[in-house]
Short mmCIF file of C-alpha atoms and ligand atoms in Angstrom, two decimals:
data_model
loop_
_atom_site.label_atom_id
_atom_site.label_comp_id
_atom_site.label_asym_id
_atom_site.label_seq_id
_atom_site.Cartn_x
_atom_site.Cartn_y
_atom_site.Cartn_z
CA UNK W 1 0.00 0.00 0.00
CA UNK W 2 1.11 3.54 -0.71
CA UNK W 3 1.82 6.13 1.95
CA UNK W 4 -1.30 7.98 3.06
CA UNK W 5 -1.19 11.60 1.98
CA UNK W 6 -2.58 14.38 4.12
CA UNK W 7 -3.87 17.79 3.08
CA UNK W 8 -3.90 20.34 5.90
CA UNK W 9 -7.01 22.53 5.78
CA UNK W 10 -6.68 24.80 8.84
CA UNK W 11 -5.92 27.91 6.81
CA UNK W 12 -9.03 27.55 4.61
CA UNK W 13 -11.78 25.18 5.68
CA UNK W 14 -10.65 24.91 9.33
CA UNK W 15 -11.14 28.56 10.18
CA UNK W 16 -13.98 28.94 7.66
CA UNK W 17 -15.92 26.22 9.49
CA UNK W 18 -15.14 27.27 13.07
CA UNK W 19 -14.54 31.02 13.21
CA UNK W 20 -16.45 32.34 10.19
CA UNK W 21 -13.26 32.64 8.07
CA UNK W 22 -11.81 35.38 10.27
CA UNK W 23 -8.17 34.24 10.54
CA UNK W 24 -5.94 37.14 9.50
CA UNK W 25 -2.91 36.79 7.25
CA UNK W 26 -0.66 38.13 10.04
CA UNK W 27 -1.88 35.26 12.24
CA UNK W 28 -0.86 32.73 9.59
CA UNK W 29 2.54 34.03 8.55
CA UNK W 30 4.66 33.27 11.66
CA UNK W 31 3.89 29.52 11.53
CA UNK W 32 4.05 28.89 7.78
CA UNK W 33 7.71 27.91 7.59
CA UNK W 34 7.12 25.20 10.17
CA UNK W 35 3.99 24.00 8.39
CA UNK W 36 6.00 23.80 5.19
CA UNK W 37 8.33 21.26 6.85
CA UNK W 38 5.68 18.88 8.23
CA UNK W 39 5.47 16.67 5.16
CA UNK W 40 1.89 17.43 4.12
CA UNK W 41 0.80 16.47 0.63
CA UNK W 42 -0.71 19.96 0.32
CA UNK W 43 -2.00 22.90 2.31
CA UNK W 44 -5.42 24.27 1.46
CA UNK W 45 -5.03 27.99 2.04
CA UNK W 46 -7.20 29.92 -0.40
CA UNK W 47 -10.60 30.04 -2.06
CA UNK W 48 -13.95 29.01 -0.63
CA UNK W 49 -15.12 31.87 1.58
CA UNK W 50 -11.64 33.24 2.34
CA UNK W 51 -11.61 35.63 -0.63
CA UNK W 52 -14.92 37.25 0.30
CA UNK W 53 -13.99 37.35 4.01
CA UNK W 54 -10.65 39.09 3.33
CA UNK W 55 -12.33 41.94 1.44
CA UNK W 56 -15.55 42.13 3.43
CA UNK W 57 -14.46 41.69 7.03
CA UNK W 58 -10.69 41.86 7.31
CA UNK W 59 -9.86 44.77 5.00
CA UNK W 60 -7.23 42.54 3.40
CA UNK W 61 -6.32 41.97 -0.21
CA UNK W 62 -6.83 38.23 -0.78
CA UNK W 63 -4.27 38.22 -3.60
CA UNK W 64 -1.69 39.76 -1.31
CA UNK W 65 -2.46 37.03 1.25
CA UNK W 66 -1.77 34.35 -1.33
CA UNK W 67 1.54 35.92 -2.35
CA UNK W 68 2.64 36.25 1.27
CA UNK W 69 1.78 32.61 1.98
CA UNK W 70 3.57 31.46 -1.14
CA UNK W 71 6.71 33.38 -0.16
CA UNK W 72 6.92 31.36 3.06
CA UNK W 73 5.66 27.97 1.84
CA UNK W 74 8.39 27.00 -0.59
CA UNK W 75 8.02 23.22 -0.76
CA UNK W 76 4.47 22.18 0.07
CA UNK W 77 1.83 22.44 -2.64
CA UNK W 78 -0.75 25.17 -2.10
CA UNK W 79 -4.34 24.27 -2.81
CA UNK W 80 -7.48 26.33 -3.32
CA UNK W 81 -11.18 25.56 -3.50
CA UNK W 82 -12.97 26.94 -6.56
CA UNK W 83 -16.74 26.88 -7.04
CA UNK W 84 -16.46 26.19 -10.76
CA UNK W 85 -18.36 28.77 -12.82
CA UNK W 86 -19.28 30.51 -9.52
CA UNK W 87 -15.53 31.12 -8.94
CA UNK W 88 -15.52 32.26 -5.29
CA UNK W 89 -18.93 33.90 -5.37
CA UNK W 90 -22.53 32.79 -5.34
CA UNK W 91 -23.62 33.07 -8.98
CA UNK W 92 -22.40 32.21 -12.45
CA UNK W 93 -19.71 34.42 -13.93
CA UNK W 94 -18.83 34.78 -17.62
CA UNK W 95 -16.10 32.58 -19.07
CA UNK W 96 -13.55 35.39 -19.46
CA UNK W 97 -13.74 36.16 -15.72
CA UNK W 98 -13.39 32.46 -14.83
CA UNK W 99 -10.38 32.13 -17.10
CA UNK W 100 -8.59 35.26 -15.93
CA UNK W 101 -9.31 34.50 -12.28
CA UNK W 102 -7.88 30.99 -12.41
CA UNK W 103 -4.80 32.10 -14.35
CA UNK W 104 -4.11 34.82 -11.78
CA UNK W 105 -4.64 32.41 -8.86
CA UNK W 106 -2.05 30.05 -10.34
CA UNK W 107 0.30 32.89 -11.23
CA UNK W 108 0.14 34.13 -7.63
CA UNK W 109 1.05 30.75 -6.18
CA UNK W 110 -1.68 28.08 -6.35
CA UNK W 111 -0.52 24.56 -7.35
CA UNK W 112 -3.71 22.53 -6.97
CA UNK W 113 -7.16 23.81 -7.89
CA UNK W 114 -10.03 21.82 -6.40
CA UNK W 115 -13.12 22.54 -8.48
CA UNK W 116 -16.68 21.63 -7.64
CA UNK W 117 -20.18 22.47 -8.81
CA UNK W 118 -23.03 22.54 -6.33
CA UNK W 119 -25.23 20.47 -8.68
CA UNK W 120 -22.41 18.24 -9.97
CA UNK W 121 -23.32 19.55 -13.42
CA UNK W 122 -20.00 19.02 -15.18
CA UNK W 123 -20.85 21.63 -17.83
CA UNK W 124 -20.23 24.14 -15.03
CA UNK W 125 -16.71 22.73 -14.55
CA UNK W 126 -15.61 22.60 -18.18
CA UNK W 127 -14.19 26.10 -18.47
CA UNK W 128 -12.37 25.86 -15.13
CA UNK W 129 -10.83 22.48 -15.92
CA UNK W 130 -9.63 23.63 -19.31
CA UNK W 131 -8.05 26.77 -17.84
CA UNK W 132 -6.30 24.97 -14.96
CA UNK W 133 -4.83 22.46 -17.40
CA UNK W 134 -3.68 25.19 -19.80
CA UNK W 135 -1.98 27.00 -16.94
CA UNK W 136 -0.11 23.82 -16.02
CA UNK W 137 -1.54 23.38 -12.51
CA UNK W 138 -3.06 20.24 -10.96
CA UNK W 139 -6.76 20.00 -11.65
CA UNK W 140 -8.74 18.21 -8.96
CA UNK W 141 -12.45 17.70 -9.61
CA UNK W 142 -14.62 17.37 -6.54
CA UNK W 143 -18.01 15.73 -6.32
CA UNK W 144 -20.46 17.29 -3.90
CA UNK W 145 -21.56 14.29 -1.86
CA UNK W 146 -25.15 13.91 -0.80
CA UNK W 147 -27.66 11.12 -0.39
CA UNK W 148 -30.98 10.64 -2.17
CA UNK W 149 -32.59 8.09 -4.44
CA UNK W 150 -30.78 9.82 -7.32
CA UNK W 151 -27.36 9.74 -5.66
CA UNK W 152 -26.52 6.06 -5.98
CA UNK W 153 -23.02 4.61 -6.21
CA UNK W 154 -23.37 4.36 -9.97
CA UNK W 155 -24.34 8.06 -10.11
CA UNK W 156 -20.99 8.88 -8.49
CA UNK W 157 -19.03 6.50 -10.69
CA UNK W 158 -20.58 8.07 -13.81
CA UNK W 159 -19.66 11.54 -12.58
CA UNK W 160 -16.08 10.44 -11.97
CA UNK W 161 -15.85 9.05 -15.49
CA UNK W 162 -17.17 12.35 -16.86
CA UNK W 163 -14.59 14.27 -14.84
CA UNK W 164 -11.79 12.01 -15.96
CA UNK W 165 -12.80 12.56 -19.58
CA UNK W 166 -12.78 16.32 -19.06
CA UNK W 167 -9.18 16.15 -17.83
CA UNK W 168 -9.24 15.77 -14.03
CA UNK W 169 -5.84 14.91 -12.52
CA UNK W 170 -7.42 13.64 -9.30
CA UNK W 171 -10.87 13.23 -7.75
CA UNK W 172 -12.20 14.44 -4.44
CA UNK W 173 -15.30 13.20 -2.69
CA UNK W 174 -16.46 16.33 -0.95
CA UNK W 175 -18.70 15.49 1.98
CA UNK W 176 -19.43 19.00 3.22
CA UNK W 177 -22.22 17.84 5.53
CA UNK W 178 -20.33 14.98 7.18
CA UNK W 179 -22.93 12.39 6.16
CA UNK W 180 -20.81 9.79 4.38
CA UNK W 181 -21.04 6.88 6.81
CA UNK W 182 -17.99 4.62 7.39
CA UNK W 183 -19.17 1.48 5.59
CA UNK W 184 -20.62 3.50 2.72
CA UNK W 185 -17.25 5.27 2.47
CA UNK W 186 -15.52 1.89 2.28
CA UNK W 187 -17.87 0.63 -0.44
CA UNK W 188 -17.71 3.85 -2.44
CA UNK W 189 -13.92 4.17 -2.38
CA UNK W 190 -13.53 0.48 -3.31
CA UNK W 191 -15.84 0.96 -6.29
CA UNK W 192 -14.13 4.19 -7.35
CA UNK W 193 -10.75 2.47 -7.19
CA UNK W 194 -12.06 -0.14 -9.62
CA UNK W 195 -13.39 2.59 -11.93
CA UNK W 196 -10.38 4.89 -12.22
CA UNK W 197 -6.65 5.06 -11.63
CA UNK W 198 -6.80 8.73 -10.66
CA UNK W 199 -5.77 9.53 -7.07
CA UNK W 200 -8.79 9.81 -4.74
CA UNK W 201 -9.07 12.32 -1.92
CA UNK W 202 -11.73 12.34 0.76
CA UNK W 203 -12.90 15.59 2.33
CA UNK W 204 -15.34 15.46 5.20
CA UNK W 205 -16.56 17.36 8.24
CA UNK W 206 -16.98 16.14 11.82
CA UNK W 207 -20.45 17.66 12.20
CA UNK W 208 -22.41 14.45 12.72
CA UNK W 209 -19.73 12.55 14.64
CA UNK W 210 -18.72 9.93 12.06
CA UNK W 211 -15.91 11.61 10.12
CA UNK W 212 -12.92 9.91 11.76
CA UNK W 213 -14.54 6.49 11.40
CA UNK W 214 -15.25 7.19 7.75
CA UNK W 215 -11.63 8.15 7.15
CA UNK W 216 -10.40 4.93 8.74
CA UNK W 217 -12.67 2.84 6.52
CA UNK W 218 -11.78 4.92 3.45
CA UNK W 219 -8.08 4.38 4.21
CA UNK W 220 -8.73 0.63 4.44
CA UNK W 221 -10.41 0.85 1.04
CA UNK W 222 -7.32 2.52 -0.40
CA UNK W 223 -8.12 6.22 -0.45
CA UNK W 224 -4.98 8.15 -1.44
CA UNK W 225 -5.41 11.46 0.39
CA UNK W 226 -7.46 12.70 3.34
CA UNK W 227 -8.15 16.27 4.49
CA UNK W 228 -7.46 17.10 8.12
CA UNK W 229 -6.95 20.27 10.16
CA UNK W 230 -4.42 20.86 12.94
CA UNK W 231 -6.22 20.11 16.23
CA UNK W 232 -7.15 23.66 17.38
CA UNK W 233 -9.01 24.17 14.09
CA UNK W 234 -10.44 20.66 13.84
CA UNK W 235 -13.60 18.76 14.86
CA UNK W 236 -17.06 20.25 15.26
CA UNK W 237 -18.13 21.49 11.83
CA UNK W 238 -14.48 21.36 10.67
CA UNK W 239 -12.30 18.42 9.53
CA UNK W 240 -10.92 15.65 11.75
CA UNK W 241 -7.66 16.61 13.50
CA UNK W 242 -4.34 15.96 11.77
CA UNK W 243 -2.27 14.65 14.69
CA UNK W 244 -4.33 11.51 15.55
CA UNK W 245 -4.07 10.35 11.93
CA UNK W 246 -0.34 10.97 11.84
CA UNK W 247 -0.05 8.91 15.07
CA UNK W 248 -2.54 6.16 14.18
CA UNK W 249 -0.80 5.24 10.94
CA UNK W 250 2.76 5.76 12.20
CA UNK W 251 4.94 2.75 11.37
CA UNK W 252 2.19 1.12 9.32
CA UNK W 253 2.28 0.56 5.57
CA UNK W 254 0.22 3.75 5.20
CA UNK W 255 2.39 5.95 7.43
CA UNK W 256 1.84 9.55 6.25
CA UNK W 257 5.33 10.34 7.57
CA UNK W 258 4.43 13.65 9.13
CA UNK W 259 6.78 15.32 11.59
CA UNK W 260 4.94 14.90 14.90
CA UNK W 261 7.15 17.37 16.82
CA UNK W 262 6.34 20.07 14.31
CA UNK W 263 2.63 19.23 14.48
CA UNK W 264 2.82 19.80 18.24
CA UNK W 265 4.49 23.17 17.71
CA UNK W 266 1.86 24.18 15.17
CA UNK W 267 -0.98 23.18 17.48
CA UNK W 268 0.65 25.12 20.32
CA UNK W 269 0.89 28.15 18.06
CA UNK W 270 -2.78 28.09 17.06
CA UNK W 271 -4.21 27.34 20.54
CA UNK W 272 -4.05 30.91 21.91
CA UNK W 273 -5.35 32.26 18.57
CA UNK W 274 -8.36 29.98 18.83
CA UNK W 275 -8.82 31.03 22.45
CA UNK W 276 -8.87 34.69 21.40
CA UNK W 277 -11.67 33.98 18.90
CA UNK W 278 -13.51 31.88 21.46
CA UNK W 279 -13.32 34.65 24.08
CA UNK W 280 -14.55 37.35 21.68
CA UNK W 281 -17.48 35.20 20.55
CA UNK W 282 -16.33 34.67 16.94
CA UNK W 283 -16.29 30.97 17.66
CA UNK W 284 -19.85 30.05 18.56
CA UNK W 285 -19.56 27.00 20.80
CA UNK W 286 -22.50 25.47 18.93
CA UNK W 287 -20.21 24.63 15.99
CA UNK W 288 -18.19 22.35 18.25
CA UNK W 289 -21.17 20.25 19.26
CA UNK W 290 -21.71 16.86 17.68
CA UNK W 291 -24.94 17.06 15.72
CA UNK W 292 -26.15 13.59 14.65
CA UNK W 293 -29.31 15.26 13.31
CA UNK W 294 -27.31 16.14 10.20
CA UNK W 295 -27.52 12.44 9.33
CA UNK W 296 -31.30 12.58 9.15
CA UNK W 297 -31.78 16.15 7.89
CA UNK W 298 -28.65 16.25 5.69
CA UNK W 299 -28.09 19.80 6.78
CA UNK W 300 -24.42 20.87 6.85
CA UNK W 301 -23.15 22.40 10.09
CA UNK W 302 -22.74 25.89 8.66
CA UNK W 303 -26.32 25.78 7.48
CA UNK W 304 -27.63 24.90 10.94
CA UNK W 305 -26.10 28.03 12.40
CA UNK W 306 -27.29 30.13 9.43
CA UNK W 307 -30.85 28.90 9.89
CA UNK W 308 -30.73 29.61 13.58
CA UNK W 309 -29.55 33.20 13.06
CA UNK W 310 -32.16 33.80 10.31
CA UNK W 311 -34.86 32.62 12.70
CA UNK W 312 -33.45 34.66 15.59
CA UNK W 313 -33.63 37.79 13.43
CA UNK W 314 -37.34 37.06 12.89
CA UNK W 315 -37.95 36.27 16.55
CA UNK W 316 -38.95 32.78 15.48
CA UNK W 317 -36.40 30.53 17.16
CA UNK W 318 -39.24 28.27 18.27
CA UNK W 319 -39.73 27.28 14.60
CA UNK W 320 -36.22 25.77 14.38
CA UNK W 321 -37.30 22.11 14.44
CA UNK W 322 -40.10 22.79 11.97
CA UNK W 323 -37.68 24.46 9.54
CA UNK W 324 -35.20 21.61 9.93
CA UNK W 325 -37.92 19.15 8.98
CA UNK W 326 -38.88 21.35 6.01
CA UNK W 327 -35.38 21.29 4.48
CA UNK W 328 -35.45 17.66 3.21
CA UNK W 329 -38.95 18.22 1.76
CA UNK W 330 -37.85 21.31 -0.18
CA UNK W 331 -34.75 19.47 -1.28
CA UNK W 332 -36.76 16.57 -2.67
CA UNK W 333 -39.24 18.86 -4.44
CA UNK W 334 -36.35 20.72 -6.07
CA UNK W 335 -34.69 17.56 -7.41
CA UNK W 336 -32.32 16.74 -4.52
CA UNK W 337 -29.64 19.43 -4.92
CA UNK W 338 -26.63 18.81 -2.65
CA UNK W 339 -26.62 21.30 0.22
CA UNK W 340 -23.43 23.16 -0.57
CA UNK W 341 -22.84 26.85 -1.40
CA UNK W 342 -24.88 28.43 -2.93
CA UNK W 343 -27.68 25.80 -2.86
CA UNK W 344 -27.42 25.34 0.91
CA UNK W 345 -28.27 29.00 1.50
CA UNK W 346 -31.04 28.94 -1.15
CA UNK W 347 -32.77 25.80 0.11
CA UNK W 348 -32.39 27.05 3.69
CA UNK W 349 -34.02 30.39 2.93
CA UNK W 350 -36.88 28.74 1.02
CA UNK W 351 -37.48 26.43 3.97
CA UNK W 352 -37.58 29.38 6.37
CA UNK W 353 -40.05 31.20 4.06
CA UNK W 354 -42.23 28.09 3.75
CA UNK W 355 -42.57 27.79 7.51
CA UNK W 356 -42.78 31.46 8.50
CA UNK W 357 -45.32 32.55 5.87
CA UNK W 358 -47.58 29.63 6.75
CA UNK W 359 -47.97 28.77 3.05
CA UNK W 360 -45.40 26.76 1.15
CA UNK W 361 -43.77 28.59 -1.80
CA UNK W 362 -45.92 31.67 -1.23
CA UNK W 363 -42.66 33.62 -1.11
CA UNK W 364 -39.81 32.48 -3.35
CA UNK W 365 -36.37 34.16 -3.52
CA UNK W 366 -35.10 35.16 -6.97
CA UNK W 367 -32.25 32.65 -6.69
CA UNK W 368 -34.66 29.73 -6.31
CA UNK W 369 -36.66 30.98 -9.32
CA UNK W 370 -33.42 31.10 -11.33
CA UNK W 371 -32.50 27.62 -10.16
CA UNK W 372 -35.87 26.25 -11.29
CA UNK W 373 -35.38 28.01 -14.64
CA UNK W 374 -32.06 26.18 -15.09
CA UNK W 375 -29.74 29.12 -14.55
CA UNK W 376 -27.59 27.18 -12.07
CA UNK W 377 -27.40 24.09 -14.27
CA UNK W 378 -29.34 20.85 -14.39
CA UNK W 379 -30.97 19.71 -11.15
CA UNK W 380 -29.79 16.21 -10.14
CA UNK W 381 -33.35 14.82 -10.17
CA UNK W 382 -36.51 16.26 -11.74
CA UNK W 383 -38.15 19.22 -10.04
CA UNK W 384 -41.73 18.39 -9.06
CA UNK W 385 -44.14 19.70 -11.72
CA UNK W 386 -46.66 21.31 -9.37
CA UNK W 387 -43.89 23.03 -7.42
CA UNK W 388 -42.26 24.24 -10.62
CA UNK W 389 -45.60 25.69 -11.72
CA UNK W 390 -46.01 27.41 -8.37
CA UNK W 391 -42.54 28.93 -8.53
CA UNK W 392 -42.20 30.07 -12.17
CA UNK W 393 -45.66 29.61 -13.70
CA UNK W 394 -45.27 29.13 -17.46
CA UNK W 395 -41.85 30.74 -17.71
CA UNK W 396 -39.27 29.06 -19.90
CA UNK W 397 -36.63 26.66 -18.54
CA UNK W 398 -33.22 26.80 -20.21
CA UNK W 399 -31.33 23.63 -21.09
CA UNK W 400 -27.96 24.95 -22.29
CA UNK W 401 -24.86 25.53 -20.15
CA UNK W 402 -25.87 28.60 -18.11
CA UNK W 403 -22.63 30.51 -18.75
CA UNK W 404 -23.29 30.33 -22.51
CA UNK W 405 -25.85 33.06 -21.91
CA UNK W 406 -23.31 35.38 -20.27
CA UNK W 407 -21.23 37.82 -22.25
CA UNK W 408 -17.57 38.47 -21.50
CA UNK W 409 -17.39 41.20 -18.89
CA UNK W 410 -13.79 41.87 -17.87
CA UNK W 411 -13.44 45.09 -19.93
CA UNK W 412 -16.75 46.38 -18.65
CA UNK W 413 -15.64 45.87 -15.03
CA UNK W 414 -12.30 47.48 -15.80
CA UNK W 415 -14.01 50.59 -17.11
CA UNK W 416 -16.30 50.76 -14.11
CA UNK W 417 -13.39 51.13 -11.70
CA UNK W 418 -11.09 53.16 -13.92
CA UNK W 419 -8.58 55.01 -11.74
CA UNK W 420 -9.18 52.73 -8.79
CA UNK W 421 -7.52 49.52 -9.87
CA UNK W 422 -3.79 48.92 -9.89
CA UNK W 423 -3.76 45.40 -11.29
CA UNK W 424 -5.85 42.81 -13.10
CA UNK W 425 -6.28 41.17 -9.70
CA UNK W 426 -8.07 44.30 -8.46
CA UNK W 427 -10.46 44.14 -11.42
CA UNK W 428 -11.15 40.47 -10.68
CA UNK W 429 -11.88 41.22 -7.02
CA UNK W 430 -14.33 43.84 -8.25
CA UNK W 431 -15.88 41.46 -10.79
CA UNK W 432 -16.61 38.98 -8.02
CA UNK W 433 -17.82 41.34 -5.29
CA UNK W 434 -18.47 44.79 -6.80
CA UNK W 435 -19.64 46.75 -3.75
CA UNK W 436 -17.31 45.14 -1.26
CA UNK W 437 -14.24 45.34 -3.50
CA UNK W 438 -14.96 48.93 -4.55
CA UNK W 439 -15.08 49.99 -0.93
CA UNK W 440 -11.85 48.09 -0.26
CA UNK W 441 -10.10 49.74 -3.22
CA UNK W 442 -11.28 53.23 -2.22
CA UNK W 443 -10.14 52.75 1.38
CA UNK W 444 -6.78 51.59 0.11
CA UNK W 445 -6.15 54.86 -1.76
CA UNK W 446 -3.92 57.26 0.14
CA UNK W 447 -5.92 60.19 1.44
CA UNK W 448 -4.22 62.77 -0.80
CA UNK W 449 -6.80 65.49 -0.34
CA UNK W 450 -6.43 65.39 3.37
CA UNK W 451 -2.66 65.73 3.12
CA UNK W 452 -2.72 68.49 0.50
CA UNK W 453 -5.32 70.60 2.21
CA UNK W 454 -3.75 70.52 5.61
CA UNK W 455 -1.30 73.39 5.55
CA UNK W 456 -0.30 73.99 9.10
CO1 CO N 1 -15.36 21.53 3.52
#
């Protein structure tokens, strides 16, 4: 058996899952050189929600963060999570933006791009895959894992074959909700191994309490890589901790050969940082609770806390259980979309509306209407006819790749922030999050008027 490879996720998914993506670059930098020497297969450090969080909450340039990380991580591969045609946002972007964004991410230091689509509609991955390959980086295609009568083992095997055909260099099973049970994981990985020679990575979350067991069974079935986070940023709604896996498989034929002393140093470094975010309330202790309900409701951890805060804002916390029970119904009616960004937020909001208004689908957010019209891609299963009628009436449903309807937009964005941007990266930040990035770019400008007018 080959050595087990480990991808460290603390600097992306770890803090995204536990402290709302609030880790600052300055809190990462001092420990990077040590992390670089651990022997990880890769470090996931960019993408997902980190880009938005940098601009929106931390007043940081996400591109600058990537360059600073790269300068200190000289040997270990740097990995990012890309939402396919949604890039790092919540909607489809035109092809030219996708292409330029990926090229810039790779140019600034990314080695491995993990790409997923919320609906597993591979048409939404095509452009990204092609661009990653052209730029010479490693293209990992991830399948959003969920369970339903549509999502059988053969469904997953077919998807993997599609991804392989499109050019994937490796495959990730992305279990964002933590619902892949240990024996299912064993069966699935065994079957995948018979289907393809591509390396297989498993990504899960501890939310429901089964993640470590699933990793052990997946390792027995021959999984190549697992995702873990250094202990202070592990468990709860995050990944399983790195150290126990390094210890468990030490001196076995799957020894990941990580430097345990360094892992201890890294954990010691992050402990007080986690404590700071616990003390100031950024880490809501709820995310650390084991929530077996996710196994029945299929609701990812992050979505549970989102739902709770939406209900709190409406003074309707007492409807929590009712909304939780509504989620799987809405999901089934909408063709079993996996609950991952942006579908998790959309299905969650629809469920809240259905319960709070007292009439199902009386209020429907624009995003759900667009989903039903096909603007996010093809739903995994059919959308129920009567529900479709209720949501969009007789409006047309598109069947082509959604991004085919979008015109190139880079030059338009560039014009819009003429005088404010200093690089293509700035324009791309603006293309993804116009209001947030514009504010960031304005704040970054030196306050020349203030200096010139103050003559004293
Ligand atoms: Co994740």
